[in-house]
Coordinates of C-alpha atoms and ligand atoms in Angstrom, one line a residue:
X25 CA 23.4 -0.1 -2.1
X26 CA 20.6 -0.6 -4.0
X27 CA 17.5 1.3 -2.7
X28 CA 14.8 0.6 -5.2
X29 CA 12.8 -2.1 -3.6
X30 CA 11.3 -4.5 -5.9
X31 CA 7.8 -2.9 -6.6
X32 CA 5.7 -0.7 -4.7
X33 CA 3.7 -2.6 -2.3
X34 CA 3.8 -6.0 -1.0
X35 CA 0.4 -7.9 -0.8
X36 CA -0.2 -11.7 -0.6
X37 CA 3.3 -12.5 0.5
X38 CA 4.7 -11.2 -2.7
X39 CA 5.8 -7.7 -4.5
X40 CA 2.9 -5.9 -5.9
X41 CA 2.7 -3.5 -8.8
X42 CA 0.0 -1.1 -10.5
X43 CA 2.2 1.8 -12.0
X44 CA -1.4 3.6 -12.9
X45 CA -1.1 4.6 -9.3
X46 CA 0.4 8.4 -8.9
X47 CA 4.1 8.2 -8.4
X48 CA 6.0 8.5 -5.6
X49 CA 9.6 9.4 -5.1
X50 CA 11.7 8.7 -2.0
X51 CA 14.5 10.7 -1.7
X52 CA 18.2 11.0 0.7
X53 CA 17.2 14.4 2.5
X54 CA 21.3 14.9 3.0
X55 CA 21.3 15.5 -0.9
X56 CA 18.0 15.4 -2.6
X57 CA 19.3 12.6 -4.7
X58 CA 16.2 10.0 -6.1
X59 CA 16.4 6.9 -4.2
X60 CA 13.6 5.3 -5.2
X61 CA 10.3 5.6 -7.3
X62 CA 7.1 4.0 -6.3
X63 CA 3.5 4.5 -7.0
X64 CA 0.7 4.9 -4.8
X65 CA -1.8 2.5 -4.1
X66 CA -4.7 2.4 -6.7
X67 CA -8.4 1.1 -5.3
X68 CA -7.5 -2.1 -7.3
X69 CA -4.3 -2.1 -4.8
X70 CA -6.1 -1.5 -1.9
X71 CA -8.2 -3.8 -2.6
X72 CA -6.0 -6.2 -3.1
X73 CA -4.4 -5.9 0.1
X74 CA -7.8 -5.6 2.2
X75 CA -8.7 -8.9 0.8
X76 CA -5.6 -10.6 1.4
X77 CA -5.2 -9.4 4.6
X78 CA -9.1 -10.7 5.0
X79 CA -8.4 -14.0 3.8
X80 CA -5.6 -14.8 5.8
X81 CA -7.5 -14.5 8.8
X82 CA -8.7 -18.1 9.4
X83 CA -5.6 -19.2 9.3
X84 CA -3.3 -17.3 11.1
X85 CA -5.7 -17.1 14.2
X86 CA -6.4 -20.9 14.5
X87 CA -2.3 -21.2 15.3
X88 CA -1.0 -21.7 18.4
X89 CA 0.3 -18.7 20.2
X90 CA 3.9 -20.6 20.0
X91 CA 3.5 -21.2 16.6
X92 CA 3.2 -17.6 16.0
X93 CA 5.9 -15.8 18.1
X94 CA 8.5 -18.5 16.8
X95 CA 7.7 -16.6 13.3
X96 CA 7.7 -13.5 15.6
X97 CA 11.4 -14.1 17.0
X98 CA 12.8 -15.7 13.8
X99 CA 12.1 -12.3 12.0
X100 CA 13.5 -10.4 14.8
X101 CA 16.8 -13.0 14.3
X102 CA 17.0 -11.6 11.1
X103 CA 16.5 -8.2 11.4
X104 CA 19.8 -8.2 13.8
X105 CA 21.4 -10.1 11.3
X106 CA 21.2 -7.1 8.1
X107 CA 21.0 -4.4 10.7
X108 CA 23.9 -2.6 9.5
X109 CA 21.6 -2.6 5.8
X110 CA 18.1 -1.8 7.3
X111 CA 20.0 1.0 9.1
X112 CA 21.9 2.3 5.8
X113 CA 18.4 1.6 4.3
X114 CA 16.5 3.8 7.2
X115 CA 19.3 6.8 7.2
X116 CA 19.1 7.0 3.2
X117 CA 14.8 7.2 3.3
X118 CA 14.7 9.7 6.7
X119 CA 18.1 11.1 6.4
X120 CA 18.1 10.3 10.1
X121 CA 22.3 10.1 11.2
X122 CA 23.5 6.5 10.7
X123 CA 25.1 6.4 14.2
X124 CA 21.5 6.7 15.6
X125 CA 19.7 4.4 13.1
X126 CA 22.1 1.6 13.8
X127 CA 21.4 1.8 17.4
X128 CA 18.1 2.7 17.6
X129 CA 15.6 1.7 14.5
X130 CA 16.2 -1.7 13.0
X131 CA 17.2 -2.6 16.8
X132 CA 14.1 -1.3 18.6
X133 CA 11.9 -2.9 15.8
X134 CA 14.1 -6.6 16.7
X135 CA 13.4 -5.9 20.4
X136 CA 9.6 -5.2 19.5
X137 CA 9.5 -8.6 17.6
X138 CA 11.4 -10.3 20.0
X139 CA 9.2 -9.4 23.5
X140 CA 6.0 -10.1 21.5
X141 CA 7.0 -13.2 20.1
X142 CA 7.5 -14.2 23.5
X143 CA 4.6 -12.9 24.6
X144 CA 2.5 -15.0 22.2
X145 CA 2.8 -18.1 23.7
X146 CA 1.3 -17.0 26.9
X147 CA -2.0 -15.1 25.7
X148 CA -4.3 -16.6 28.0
X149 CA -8.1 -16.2 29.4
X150 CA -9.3 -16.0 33.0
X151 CA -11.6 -19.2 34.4
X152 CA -14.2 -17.4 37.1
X153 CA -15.7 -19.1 39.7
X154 CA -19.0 -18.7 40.5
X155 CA -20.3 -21.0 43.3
X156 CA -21.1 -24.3 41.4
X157 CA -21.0 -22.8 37.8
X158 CA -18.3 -20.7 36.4
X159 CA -17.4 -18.6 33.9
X160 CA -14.3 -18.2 31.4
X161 CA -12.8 -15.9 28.9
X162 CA -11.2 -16.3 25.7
X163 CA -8.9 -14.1 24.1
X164 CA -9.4 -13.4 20.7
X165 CA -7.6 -11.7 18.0
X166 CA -9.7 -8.4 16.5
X167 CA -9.6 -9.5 13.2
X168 CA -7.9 -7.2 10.4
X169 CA -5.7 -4.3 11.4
X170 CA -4.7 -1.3 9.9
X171 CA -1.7 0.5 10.9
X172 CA -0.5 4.0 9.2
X173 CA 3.0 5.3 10.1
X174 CA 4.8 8.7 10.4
X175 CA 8.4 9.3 8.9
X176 CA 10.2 9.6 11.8
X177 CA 10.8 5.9 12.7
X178 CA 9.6 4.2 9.9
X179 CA 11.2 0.7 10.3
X180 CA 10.3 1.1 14.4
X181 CA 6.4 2.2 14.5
X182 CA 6.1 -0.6 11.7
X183 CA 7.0 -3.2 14.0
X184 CA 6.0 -1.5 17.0
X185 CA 2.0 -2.2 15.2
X186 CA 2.9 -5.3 13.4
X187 CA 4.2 -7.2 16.3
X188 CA 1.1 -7.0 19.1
X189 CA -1.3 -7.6 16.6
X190 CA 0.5 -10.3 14.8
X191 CA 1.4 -11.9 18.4
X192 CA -2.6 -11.5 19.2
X193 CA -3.4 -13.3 15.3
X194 CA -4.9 -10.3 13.8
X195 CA -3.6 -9.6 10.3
X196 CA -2.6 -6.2 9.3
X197 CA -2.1 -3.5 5.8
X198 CA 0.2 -1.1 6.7
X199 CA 0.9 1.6 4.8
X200 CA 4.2 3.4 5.7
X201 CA 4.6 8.1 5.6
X202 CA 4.5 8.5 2.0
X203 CA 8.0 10.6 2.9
X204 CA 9.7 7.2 3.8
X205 CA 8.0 4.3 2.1
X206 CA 11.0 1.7 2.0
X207 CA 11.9 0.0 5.4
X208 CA 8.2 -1.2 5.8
X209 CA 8.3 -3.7 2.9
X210 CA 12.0 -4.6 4.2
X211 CA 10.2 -5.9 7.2
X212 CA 7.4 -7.4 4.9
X213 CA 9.6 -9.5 3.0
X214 CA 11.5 -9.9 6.4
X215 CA 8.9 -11.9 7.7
X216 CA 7.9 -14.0 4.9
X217 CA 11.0 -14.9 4.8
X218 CA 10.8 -16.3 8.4
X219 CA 7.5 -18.3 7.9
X220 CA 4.6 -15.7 8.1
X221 CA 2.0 -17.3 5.9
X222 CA 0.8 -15.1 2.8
X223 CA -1.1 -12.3 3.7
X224 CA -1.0 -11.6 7.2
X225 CA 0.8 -8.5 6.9
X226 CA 0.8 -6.9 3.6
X227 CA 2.1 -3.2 3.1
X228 CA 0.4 -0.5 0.4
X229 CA 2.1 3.3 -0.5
X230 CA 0.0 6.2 -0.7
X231 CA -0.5 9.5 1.1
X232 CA -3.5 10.3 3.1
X233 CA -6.7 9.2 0.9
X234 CA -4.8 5.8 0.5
X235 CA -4.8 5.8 4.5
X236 CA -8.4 6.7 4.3
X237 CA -9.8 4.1 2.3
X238 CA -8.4 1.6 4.2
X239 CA -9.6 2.8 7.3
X240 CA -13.3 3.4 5.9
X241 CA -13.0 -0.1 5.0
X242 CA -16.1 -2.1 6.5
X243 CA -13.4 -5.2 6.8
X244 CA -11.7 -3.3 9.0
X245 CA -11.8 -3.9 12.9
X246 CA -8.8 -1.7 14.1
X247 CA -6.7 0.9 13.1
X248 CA -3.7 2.2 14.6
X249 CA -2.0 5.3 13.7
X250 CA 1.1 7.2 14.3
X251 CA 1.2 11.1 13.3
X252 CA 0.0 14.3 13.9
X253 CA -3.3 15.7 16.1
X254 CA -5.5 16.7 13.2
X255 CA -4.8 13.4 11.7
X256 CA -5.5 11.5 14.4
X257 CA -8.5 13.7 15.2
X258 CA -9.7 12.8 11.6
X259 CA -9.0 9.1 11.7
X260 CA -10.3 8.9 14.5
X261 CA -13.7 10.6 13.3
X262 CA -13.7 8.1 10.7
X263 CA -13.0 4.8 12.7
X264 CA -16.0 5.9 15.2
X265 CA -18.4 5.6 12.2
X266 CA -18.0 2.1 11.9
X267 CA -17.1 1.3 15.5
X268 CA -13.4 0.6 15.1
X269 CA -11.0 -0.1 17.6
X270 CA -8.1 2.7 17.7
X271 CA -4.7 3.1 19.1
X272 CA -4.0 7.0 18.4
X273 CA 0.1 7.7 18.9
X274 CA -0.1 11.3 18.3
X275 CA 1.9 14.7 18.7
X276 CA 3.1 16.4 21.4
X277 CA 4.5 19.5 23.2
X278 CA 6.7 18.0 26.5
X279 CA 7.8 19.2 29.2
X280 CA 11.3 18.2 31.0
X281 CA 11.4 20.1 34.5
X282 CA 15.0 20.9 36.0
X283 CA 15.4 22.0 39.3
X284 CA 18.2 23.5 41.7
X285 CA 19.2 20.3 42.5
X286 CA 19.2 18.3 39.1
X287 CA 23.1 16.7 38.2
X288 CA 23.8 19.7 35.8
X289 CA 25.6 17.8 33.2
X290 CA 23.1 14.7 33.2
X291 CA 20.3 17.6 32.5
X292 CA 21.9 19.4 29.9
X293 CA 22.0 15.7 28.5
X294 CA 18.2 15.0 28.3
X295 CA 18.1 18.5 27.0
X296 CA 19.6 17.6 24.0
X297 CA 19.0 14.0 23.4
X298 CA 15.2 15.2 24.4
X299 CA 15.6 17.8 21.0
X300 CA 18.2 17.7 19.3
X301 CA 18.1 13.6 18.6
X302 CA 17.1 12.9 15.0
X303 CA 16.8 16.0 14.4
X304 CA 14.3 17.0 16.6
X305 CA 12.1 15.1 15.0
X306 CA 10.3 13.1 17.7
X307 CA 6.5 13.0 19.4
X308 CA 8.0 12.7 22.7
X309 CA 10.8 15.2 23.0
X310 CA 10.6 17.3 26.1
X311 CA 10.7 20.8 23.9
X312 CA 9.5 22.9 26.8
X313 CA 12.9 22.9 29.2
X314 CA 11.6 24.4 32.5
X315 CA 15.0 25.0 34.4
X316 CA 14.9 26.4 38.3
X317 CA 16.2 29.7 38.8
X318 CA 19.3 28.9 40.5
X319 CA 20.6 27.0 37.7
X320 CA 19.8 28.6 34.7
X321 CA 23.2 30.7 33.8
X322 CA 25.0 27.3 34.3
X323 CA 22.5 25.2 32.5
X324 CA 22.6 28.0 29.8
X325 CA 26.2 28.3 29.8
X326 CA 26.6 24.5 29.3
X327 CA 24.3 23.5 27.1
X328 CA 25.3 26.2 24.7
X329 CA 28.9 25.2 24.3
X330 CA 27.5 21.2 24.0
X331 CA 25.2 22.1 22.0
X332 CA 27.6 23.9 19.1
X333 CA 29.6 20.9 19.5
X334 CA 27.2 18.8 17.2
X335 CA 28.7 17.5 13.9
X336 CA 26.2 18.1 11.0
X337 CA 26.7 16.7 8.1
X338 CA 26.9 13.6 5.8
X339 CA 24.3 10.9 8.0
X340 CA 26.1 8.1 6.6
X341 CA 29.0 9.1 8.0
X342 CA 29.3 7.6 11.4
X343 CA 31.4 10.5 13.1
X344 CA 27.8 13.0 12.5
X345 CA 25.3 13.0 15.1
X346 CA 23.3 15.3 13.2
X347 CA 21.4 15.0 10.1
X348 CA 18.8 16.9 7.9
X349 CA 15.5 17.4 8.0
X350 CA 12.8 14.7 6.5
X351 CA 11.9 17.1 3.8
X352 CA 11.8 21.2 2.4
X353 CA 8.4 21.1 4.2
X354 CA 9.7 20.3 7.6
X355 CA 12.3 22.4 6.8
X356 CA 10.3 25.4 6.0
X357 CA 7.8 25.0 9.1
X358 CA 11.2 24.6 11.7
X359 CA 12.7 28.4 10.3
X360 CA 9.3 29.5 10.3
X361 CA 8.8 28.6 13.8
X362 CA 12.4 30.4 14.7
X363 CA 11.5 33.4 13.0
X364 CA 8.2 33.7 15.2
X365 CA 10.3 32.7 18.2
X366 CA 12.1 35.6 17.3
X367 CA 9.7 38.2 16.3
X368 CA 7.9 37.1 19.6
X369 CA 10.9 38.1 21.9
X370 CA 12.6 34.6 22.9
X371 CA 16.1 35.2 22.9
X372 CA 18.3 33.1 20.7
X373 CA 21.5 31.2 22.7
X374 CA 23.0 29.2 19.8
X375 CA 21.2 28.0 16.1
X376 CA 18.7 29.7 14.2
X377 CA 19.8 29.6 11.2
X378 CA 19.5 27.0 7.9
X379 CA 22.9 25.4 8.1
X380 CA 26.0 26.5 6.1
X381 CA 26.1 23.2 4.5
X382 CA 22.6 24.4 2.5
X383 CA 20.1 21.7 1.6
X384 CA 17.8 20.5 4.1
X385 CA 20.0 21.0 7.3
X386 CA 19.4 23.5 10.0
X387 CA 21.8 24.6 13.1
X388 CA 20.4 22.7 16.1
X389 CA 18.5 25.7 18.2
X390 CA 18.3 27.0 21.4
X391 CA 15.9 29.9 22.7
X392 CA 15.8 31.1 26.4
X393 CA 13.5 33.8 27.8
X394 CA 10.4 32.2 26.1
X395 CA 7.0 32.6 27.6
X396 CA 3.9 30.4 28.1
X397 CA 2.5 32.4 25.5
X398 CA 5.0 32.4 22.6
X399 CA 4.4 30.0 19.6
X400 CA 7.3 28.2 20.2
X401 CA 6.4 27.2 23.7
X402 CA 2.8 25.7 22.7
X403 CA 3.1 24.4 18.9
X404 CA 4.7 20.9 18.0
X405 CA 7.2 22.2 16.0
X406 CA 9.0 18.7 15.1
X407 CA 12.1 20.2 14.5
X408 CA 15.7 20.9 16.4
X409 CA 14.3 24.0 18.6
X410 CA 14.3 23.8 21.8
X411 CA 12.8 26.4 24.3
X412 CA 13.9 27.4 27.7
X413 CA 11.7 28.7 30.3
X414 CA 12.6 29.7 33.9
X415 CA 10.2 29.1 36.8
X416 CA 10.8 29.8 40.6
X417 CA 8.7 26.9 42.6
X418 CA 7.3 23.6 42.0
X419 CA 3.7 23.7 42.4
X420 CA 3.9 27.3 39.7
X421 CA 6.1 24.9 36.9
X422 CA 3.6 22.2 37.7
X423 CA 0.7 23.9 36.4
X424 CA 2.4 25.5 33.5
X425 CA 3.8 22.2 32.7
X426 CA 0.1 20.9 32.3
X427 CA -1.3 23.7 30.5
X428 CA -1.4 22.7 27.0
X429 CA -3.8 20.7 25.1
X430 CA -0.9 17.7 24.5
X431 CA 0.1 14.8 27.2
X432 CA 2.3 12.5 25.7
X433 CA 5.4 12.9 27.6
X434 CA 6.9 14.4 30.4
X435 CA 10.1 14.7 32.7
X436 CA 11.9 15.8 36.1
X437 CA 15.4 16.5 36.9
X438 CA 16.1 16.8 40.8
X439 CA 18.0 14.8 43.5
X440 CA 14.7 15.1 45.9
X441 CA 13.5 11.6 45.3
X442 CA 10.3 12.4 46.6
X443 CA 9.8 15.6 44.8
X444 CA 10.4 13.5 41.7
X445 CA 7.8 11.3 42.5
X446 CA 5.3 14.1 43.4
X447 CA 5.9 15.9 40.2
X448 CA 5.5 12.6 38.1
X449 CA 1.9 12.2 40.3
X450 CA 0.9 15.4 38.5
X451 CA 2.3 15.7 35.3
X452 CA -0.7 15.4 32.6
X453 CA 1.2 12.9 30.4
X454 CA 1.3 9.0 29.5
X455 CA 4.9 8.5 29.2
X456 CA 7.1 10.1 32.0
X457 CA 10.9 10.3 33.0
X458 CA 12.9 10.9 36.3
X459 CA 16.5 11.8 35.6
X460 CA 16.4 10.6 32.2
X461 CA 14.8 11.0 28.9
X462 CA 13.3 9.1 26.0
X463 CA 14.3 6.0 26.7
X464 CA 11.1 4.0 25.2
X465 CA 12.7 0.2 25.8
X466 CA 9.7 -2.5 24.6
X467 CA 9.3 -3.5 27.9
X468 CA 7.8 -0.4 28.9
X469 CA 4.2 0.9 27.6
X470 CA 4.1 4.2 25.6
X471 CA 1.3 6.5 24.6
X472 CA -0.4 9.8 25.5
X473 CA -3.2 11.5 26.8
X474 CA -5.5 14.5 26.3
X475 CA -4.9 14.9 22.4
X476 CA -1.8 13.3 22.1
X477 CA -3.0 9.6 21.7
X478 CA -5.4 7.2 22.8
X479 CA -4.5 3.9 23.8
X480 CA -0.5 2.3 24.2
X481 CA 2.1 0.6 22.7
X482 CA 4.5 -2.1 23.7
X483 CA 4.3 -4.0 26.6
X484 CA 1.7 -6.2 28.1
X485 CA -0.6 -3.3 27.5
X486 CA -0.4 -3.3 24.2
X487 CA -2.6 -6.8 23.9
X488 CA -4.7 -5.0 25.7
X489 CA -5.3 -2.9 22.2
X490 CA -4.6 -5.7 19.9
X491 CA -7.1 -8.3 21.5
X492 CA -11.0 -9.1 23.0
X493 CA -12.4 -10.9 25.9
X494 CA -14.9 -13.4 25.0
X495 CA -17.0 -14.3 28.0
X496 CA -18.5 -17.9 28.7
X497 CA -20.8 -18.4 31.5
X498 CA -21.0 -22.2 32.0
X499 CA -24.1 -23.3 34.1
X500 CA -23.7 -26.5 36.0
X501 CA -26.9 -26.2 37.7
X502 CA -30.6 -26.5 36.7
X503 CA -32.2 -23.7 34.9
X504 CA -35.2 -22.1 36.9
X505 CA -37.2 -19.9 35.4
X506 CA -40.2 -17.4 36.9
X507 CA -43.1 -19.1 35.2
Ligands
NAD23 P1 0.9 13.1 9.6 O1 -0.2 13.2 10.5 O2 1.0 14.1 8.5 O3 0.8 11.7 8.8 C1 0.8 10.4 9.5 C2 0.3 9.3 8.6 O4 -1.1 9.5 8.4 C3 0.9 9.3 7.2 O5 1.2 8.0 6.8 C4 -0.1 9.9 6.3 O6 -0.1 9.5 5.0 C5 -1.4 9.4 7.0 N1 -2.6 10.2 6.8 C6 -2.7 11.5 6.6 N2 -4.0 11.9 6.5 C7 -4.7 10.7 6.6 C8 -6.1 10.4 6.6 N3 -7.1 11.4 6.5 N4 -6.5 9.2 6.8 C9 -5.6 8.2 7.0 N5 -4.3 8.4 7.0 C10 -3.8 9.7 6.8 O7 2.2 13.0 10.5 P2 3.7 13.0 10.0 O8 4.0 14.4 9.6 O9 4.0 11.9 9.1 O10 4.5 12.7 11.4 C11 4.7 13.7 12.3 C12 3.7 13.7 13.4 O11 3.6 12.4 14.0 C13 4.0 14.6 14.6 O12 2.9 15.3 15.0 C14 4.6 13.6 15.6 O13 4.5 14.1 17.0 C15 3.7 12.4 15.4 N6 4.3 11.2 15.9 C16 3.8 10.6 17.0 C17 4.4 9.5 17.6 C18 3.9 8.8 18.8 O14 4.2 7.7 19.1 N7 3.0 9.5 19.6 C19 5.6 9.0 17.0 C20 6.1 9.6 15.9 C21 5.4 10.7 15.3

């Protein structure tokens, strides 16, 4: 399969190339093998993207809203069409397994494309009485977007920005993780090729000072990233100074709560799709595992046994369900975090260890006896280690649920439907789950709070983030004035 892409960055409708800019190398985590070379974005780059994005403006907002989700919906056609590429494409950039990346990546971005093409059409303003006069609203588009994307779901958060503001008539430069740079100018090309005029959404490389600069830019109007807290916290900074809109998708450290009463076997499920799915790299996963008293030797007992169970090894093989990790960094901090786990008296049930196969796996992990204190139990770790704490009532696991600076996601496991519903009414997090866990569909919004993220994605909410009200007061009747 050929992995190179055709130049770096795509700008203008077209591939773009400066090879002055650093170079950057994309490699298959499974092996280490070079997959691709690219450069970063140079000033000229940005530049060059900034003002194409700029200039496409005009254009692409005077459209119809129909006009632009049918270019919406015809790119999300063809993403289902070369899913089984994009997903080869995805697993060989993030060495994410390809069993998950054909169901999950390329697909979720098609869904994304899909609702807010849909969407589009029906963008609408309010019309306010008010006596004889009356007032309206129009909805406008912000104007240029950036977006800046973590490695995790590279293909997926690059749709899950392009799509709202693209649906809303903003234009966007995105510029993909510099760790997997390739599936973002898939989707460029993706949607040129389904009748996106030139420079509505161009994409640049770079690491974080090519993120910067774009986000400095006085052109800009919004920026929307996806990473980690002191990014966000930085980006943030930075968009404040010039009164940018922001959509912060950030880290987190979840909780999944699992009482008595929870179906044991559908528990020990979330518990492992909640960590152990691409290899535990994901914002939302519920890495905290508060299990009830009552159950804990058989929730133990199962989830060891499942959990050993896992088939590591090549991701393009279909028959793994469990990968590498992104990169020797990730790597590194995920054993570092064990060690400290272990050195601060957690008890390892299964994993620990870098995986026989060498390279950049590790054995999926499991630690019970942790404490509220422990590192492992208030750090995002962003690898395959999940912690296990016990707790004795609700209100007590409530409390230590919600004591940690994050609040992107949260989840309960019972059969008391109106427990669930109580604990759900407390939990300190944007996104939460009852008897299941993870499941982000499109149609549902998704974001944090307290440092895990400002704003949401998907959904009707997300035009919220992606558009402005403009308010008209029509007067009907005559003007009086005091004097
Ligand atoms: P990261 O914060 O290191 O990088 C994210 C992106 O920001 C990259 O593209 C990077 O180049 C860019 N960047 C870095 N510094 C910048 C700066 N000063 N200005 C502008 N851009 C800058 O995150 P990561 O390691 O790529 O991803 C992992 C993190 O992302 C985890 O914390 C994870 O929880 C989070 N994440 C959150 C969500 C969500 O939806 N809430 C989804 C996926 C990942």
């Amino acid at each position: 399969m050929q992995t190179q892409p055709t130049a770096s960055h795509f700008i203008g409708g077209t591939y773009v190339e400066d090879t002055s800019g650093a170079s950057l190398i994309s490699t298959f985590p499974a092996t280490g093998a070079e997959i691709a070379k690219l450069h970063c974005a140079t000033d000229t780059i940005t530049e060059q993207a900034l003002s194409a994005a700029d200039a496409a403006r005009a254009q692409w907002r005077a459209m119809t809203g129909s006009e632009r989700g049918r270019i919406l919906r015809r790119a999300a056609e063809i993403i289902r069409e070369r899913n089984h590429e994009l997903s080869v494409l995805e697993t060989m950039d993030t060495g994410k397994p390809l069993q998950e990346t054909l169901i999950a990546d390329a697909a979720s971005g098609a869904d994304c494309l899909e609702y807010f093409g849909s969407v589009a059409a029906g963008l609408t303003g309010d019309h306010i009485q008010l006596g004889a006069d009356f007032a309206y609203t129009i909805r406008e588009p912000l104007g240029l977007c950036v977006g800046i994307g973590a490695w995790n779901y590279p293909l997926q958060i690059a749709c899950w920005k392009a799509a709202p503001a693209l649906a809303c008539g903003n234009t966007m430069v995105f510029k993909p993780s510099e760790m997997t740079p390739l599936t973002a100018l898939k989707l460029a090309e993706i949607l040129t090729e389904a009748g996106l005029p030139d420079g509505v959404f161009n994409v640049v490389q770079g690491l974080g000072d090519v993120g910067s600069r774009l986000v400095t830019d006085p052109r800009v109007d919004k920026v929307s990233l996806t990473g980690s807290v002191p990014t966000g916290r930085k980006v943030y900074a930075a968009a404040a100074t010039g009164m940018k809109h922001v959509t912060m998708e950030l880290g987190g450290k979840s909780p999944l709560i699992i009482f008595d009463d929870a179906h044991l076997e559908d528990a020990v499920s979330a518990a492992i799709n909640g960590n152990f799915y691409s290899s535990g790299q994901i914002c939302s996963n519920g890495t905290r595992v508060f299990v009830q008293k009552g159950i804990l030797p058989a929730f133990l007992e199962r989830l060891k046994a499942r959990t050993e169970n896992a088939v590591i090894g090549d991701p393009l093989d279909e028959a793994t369900n469990f990968g590498p990790m992104v990169s020797q960094n990730q790597l590194d901090i995920t054993l570092g975090y064990i060690e400290k786990g272990v050195n601060e008296g957690a008890t390892l049930v299964t994993g620990g260890k870098a995986h026989a196969n060498g390279g950049l796996f590790i054995e999926p992990t499991v630690f019970t006896d942790v404490t509220d204190e422990m590192s492992i139990a208030r750090e995002e770790i962003f690898g395959p280690v999940m912690s296990v704490l016990s707790f004795d009532s609700e209100d007590e696991v409530l409390a230590r649920a919600n004591d940690t600076e994050f609040g992107l996601a949260a989840g309960v496991f019972t059969s008391d439907l109106t427990r669930a519903h109580r604990v759900v009414a407390g939990f300190e997090a944007g996104t939460c789950w009852i008897n299941t866990y993870n499941l982000t569909p499109i149609e549902m919004p998704f974001g944090g709070v307290k440092a895990s993220g400002v704003g949401r994605e998907n959904a009707q909410a997300a035009i919220e983030h992606y558009s402005q009200l403009k308010s008209v007061y029509v007067g009907l009747s005559r003007v009086e004035a005091a004097f």
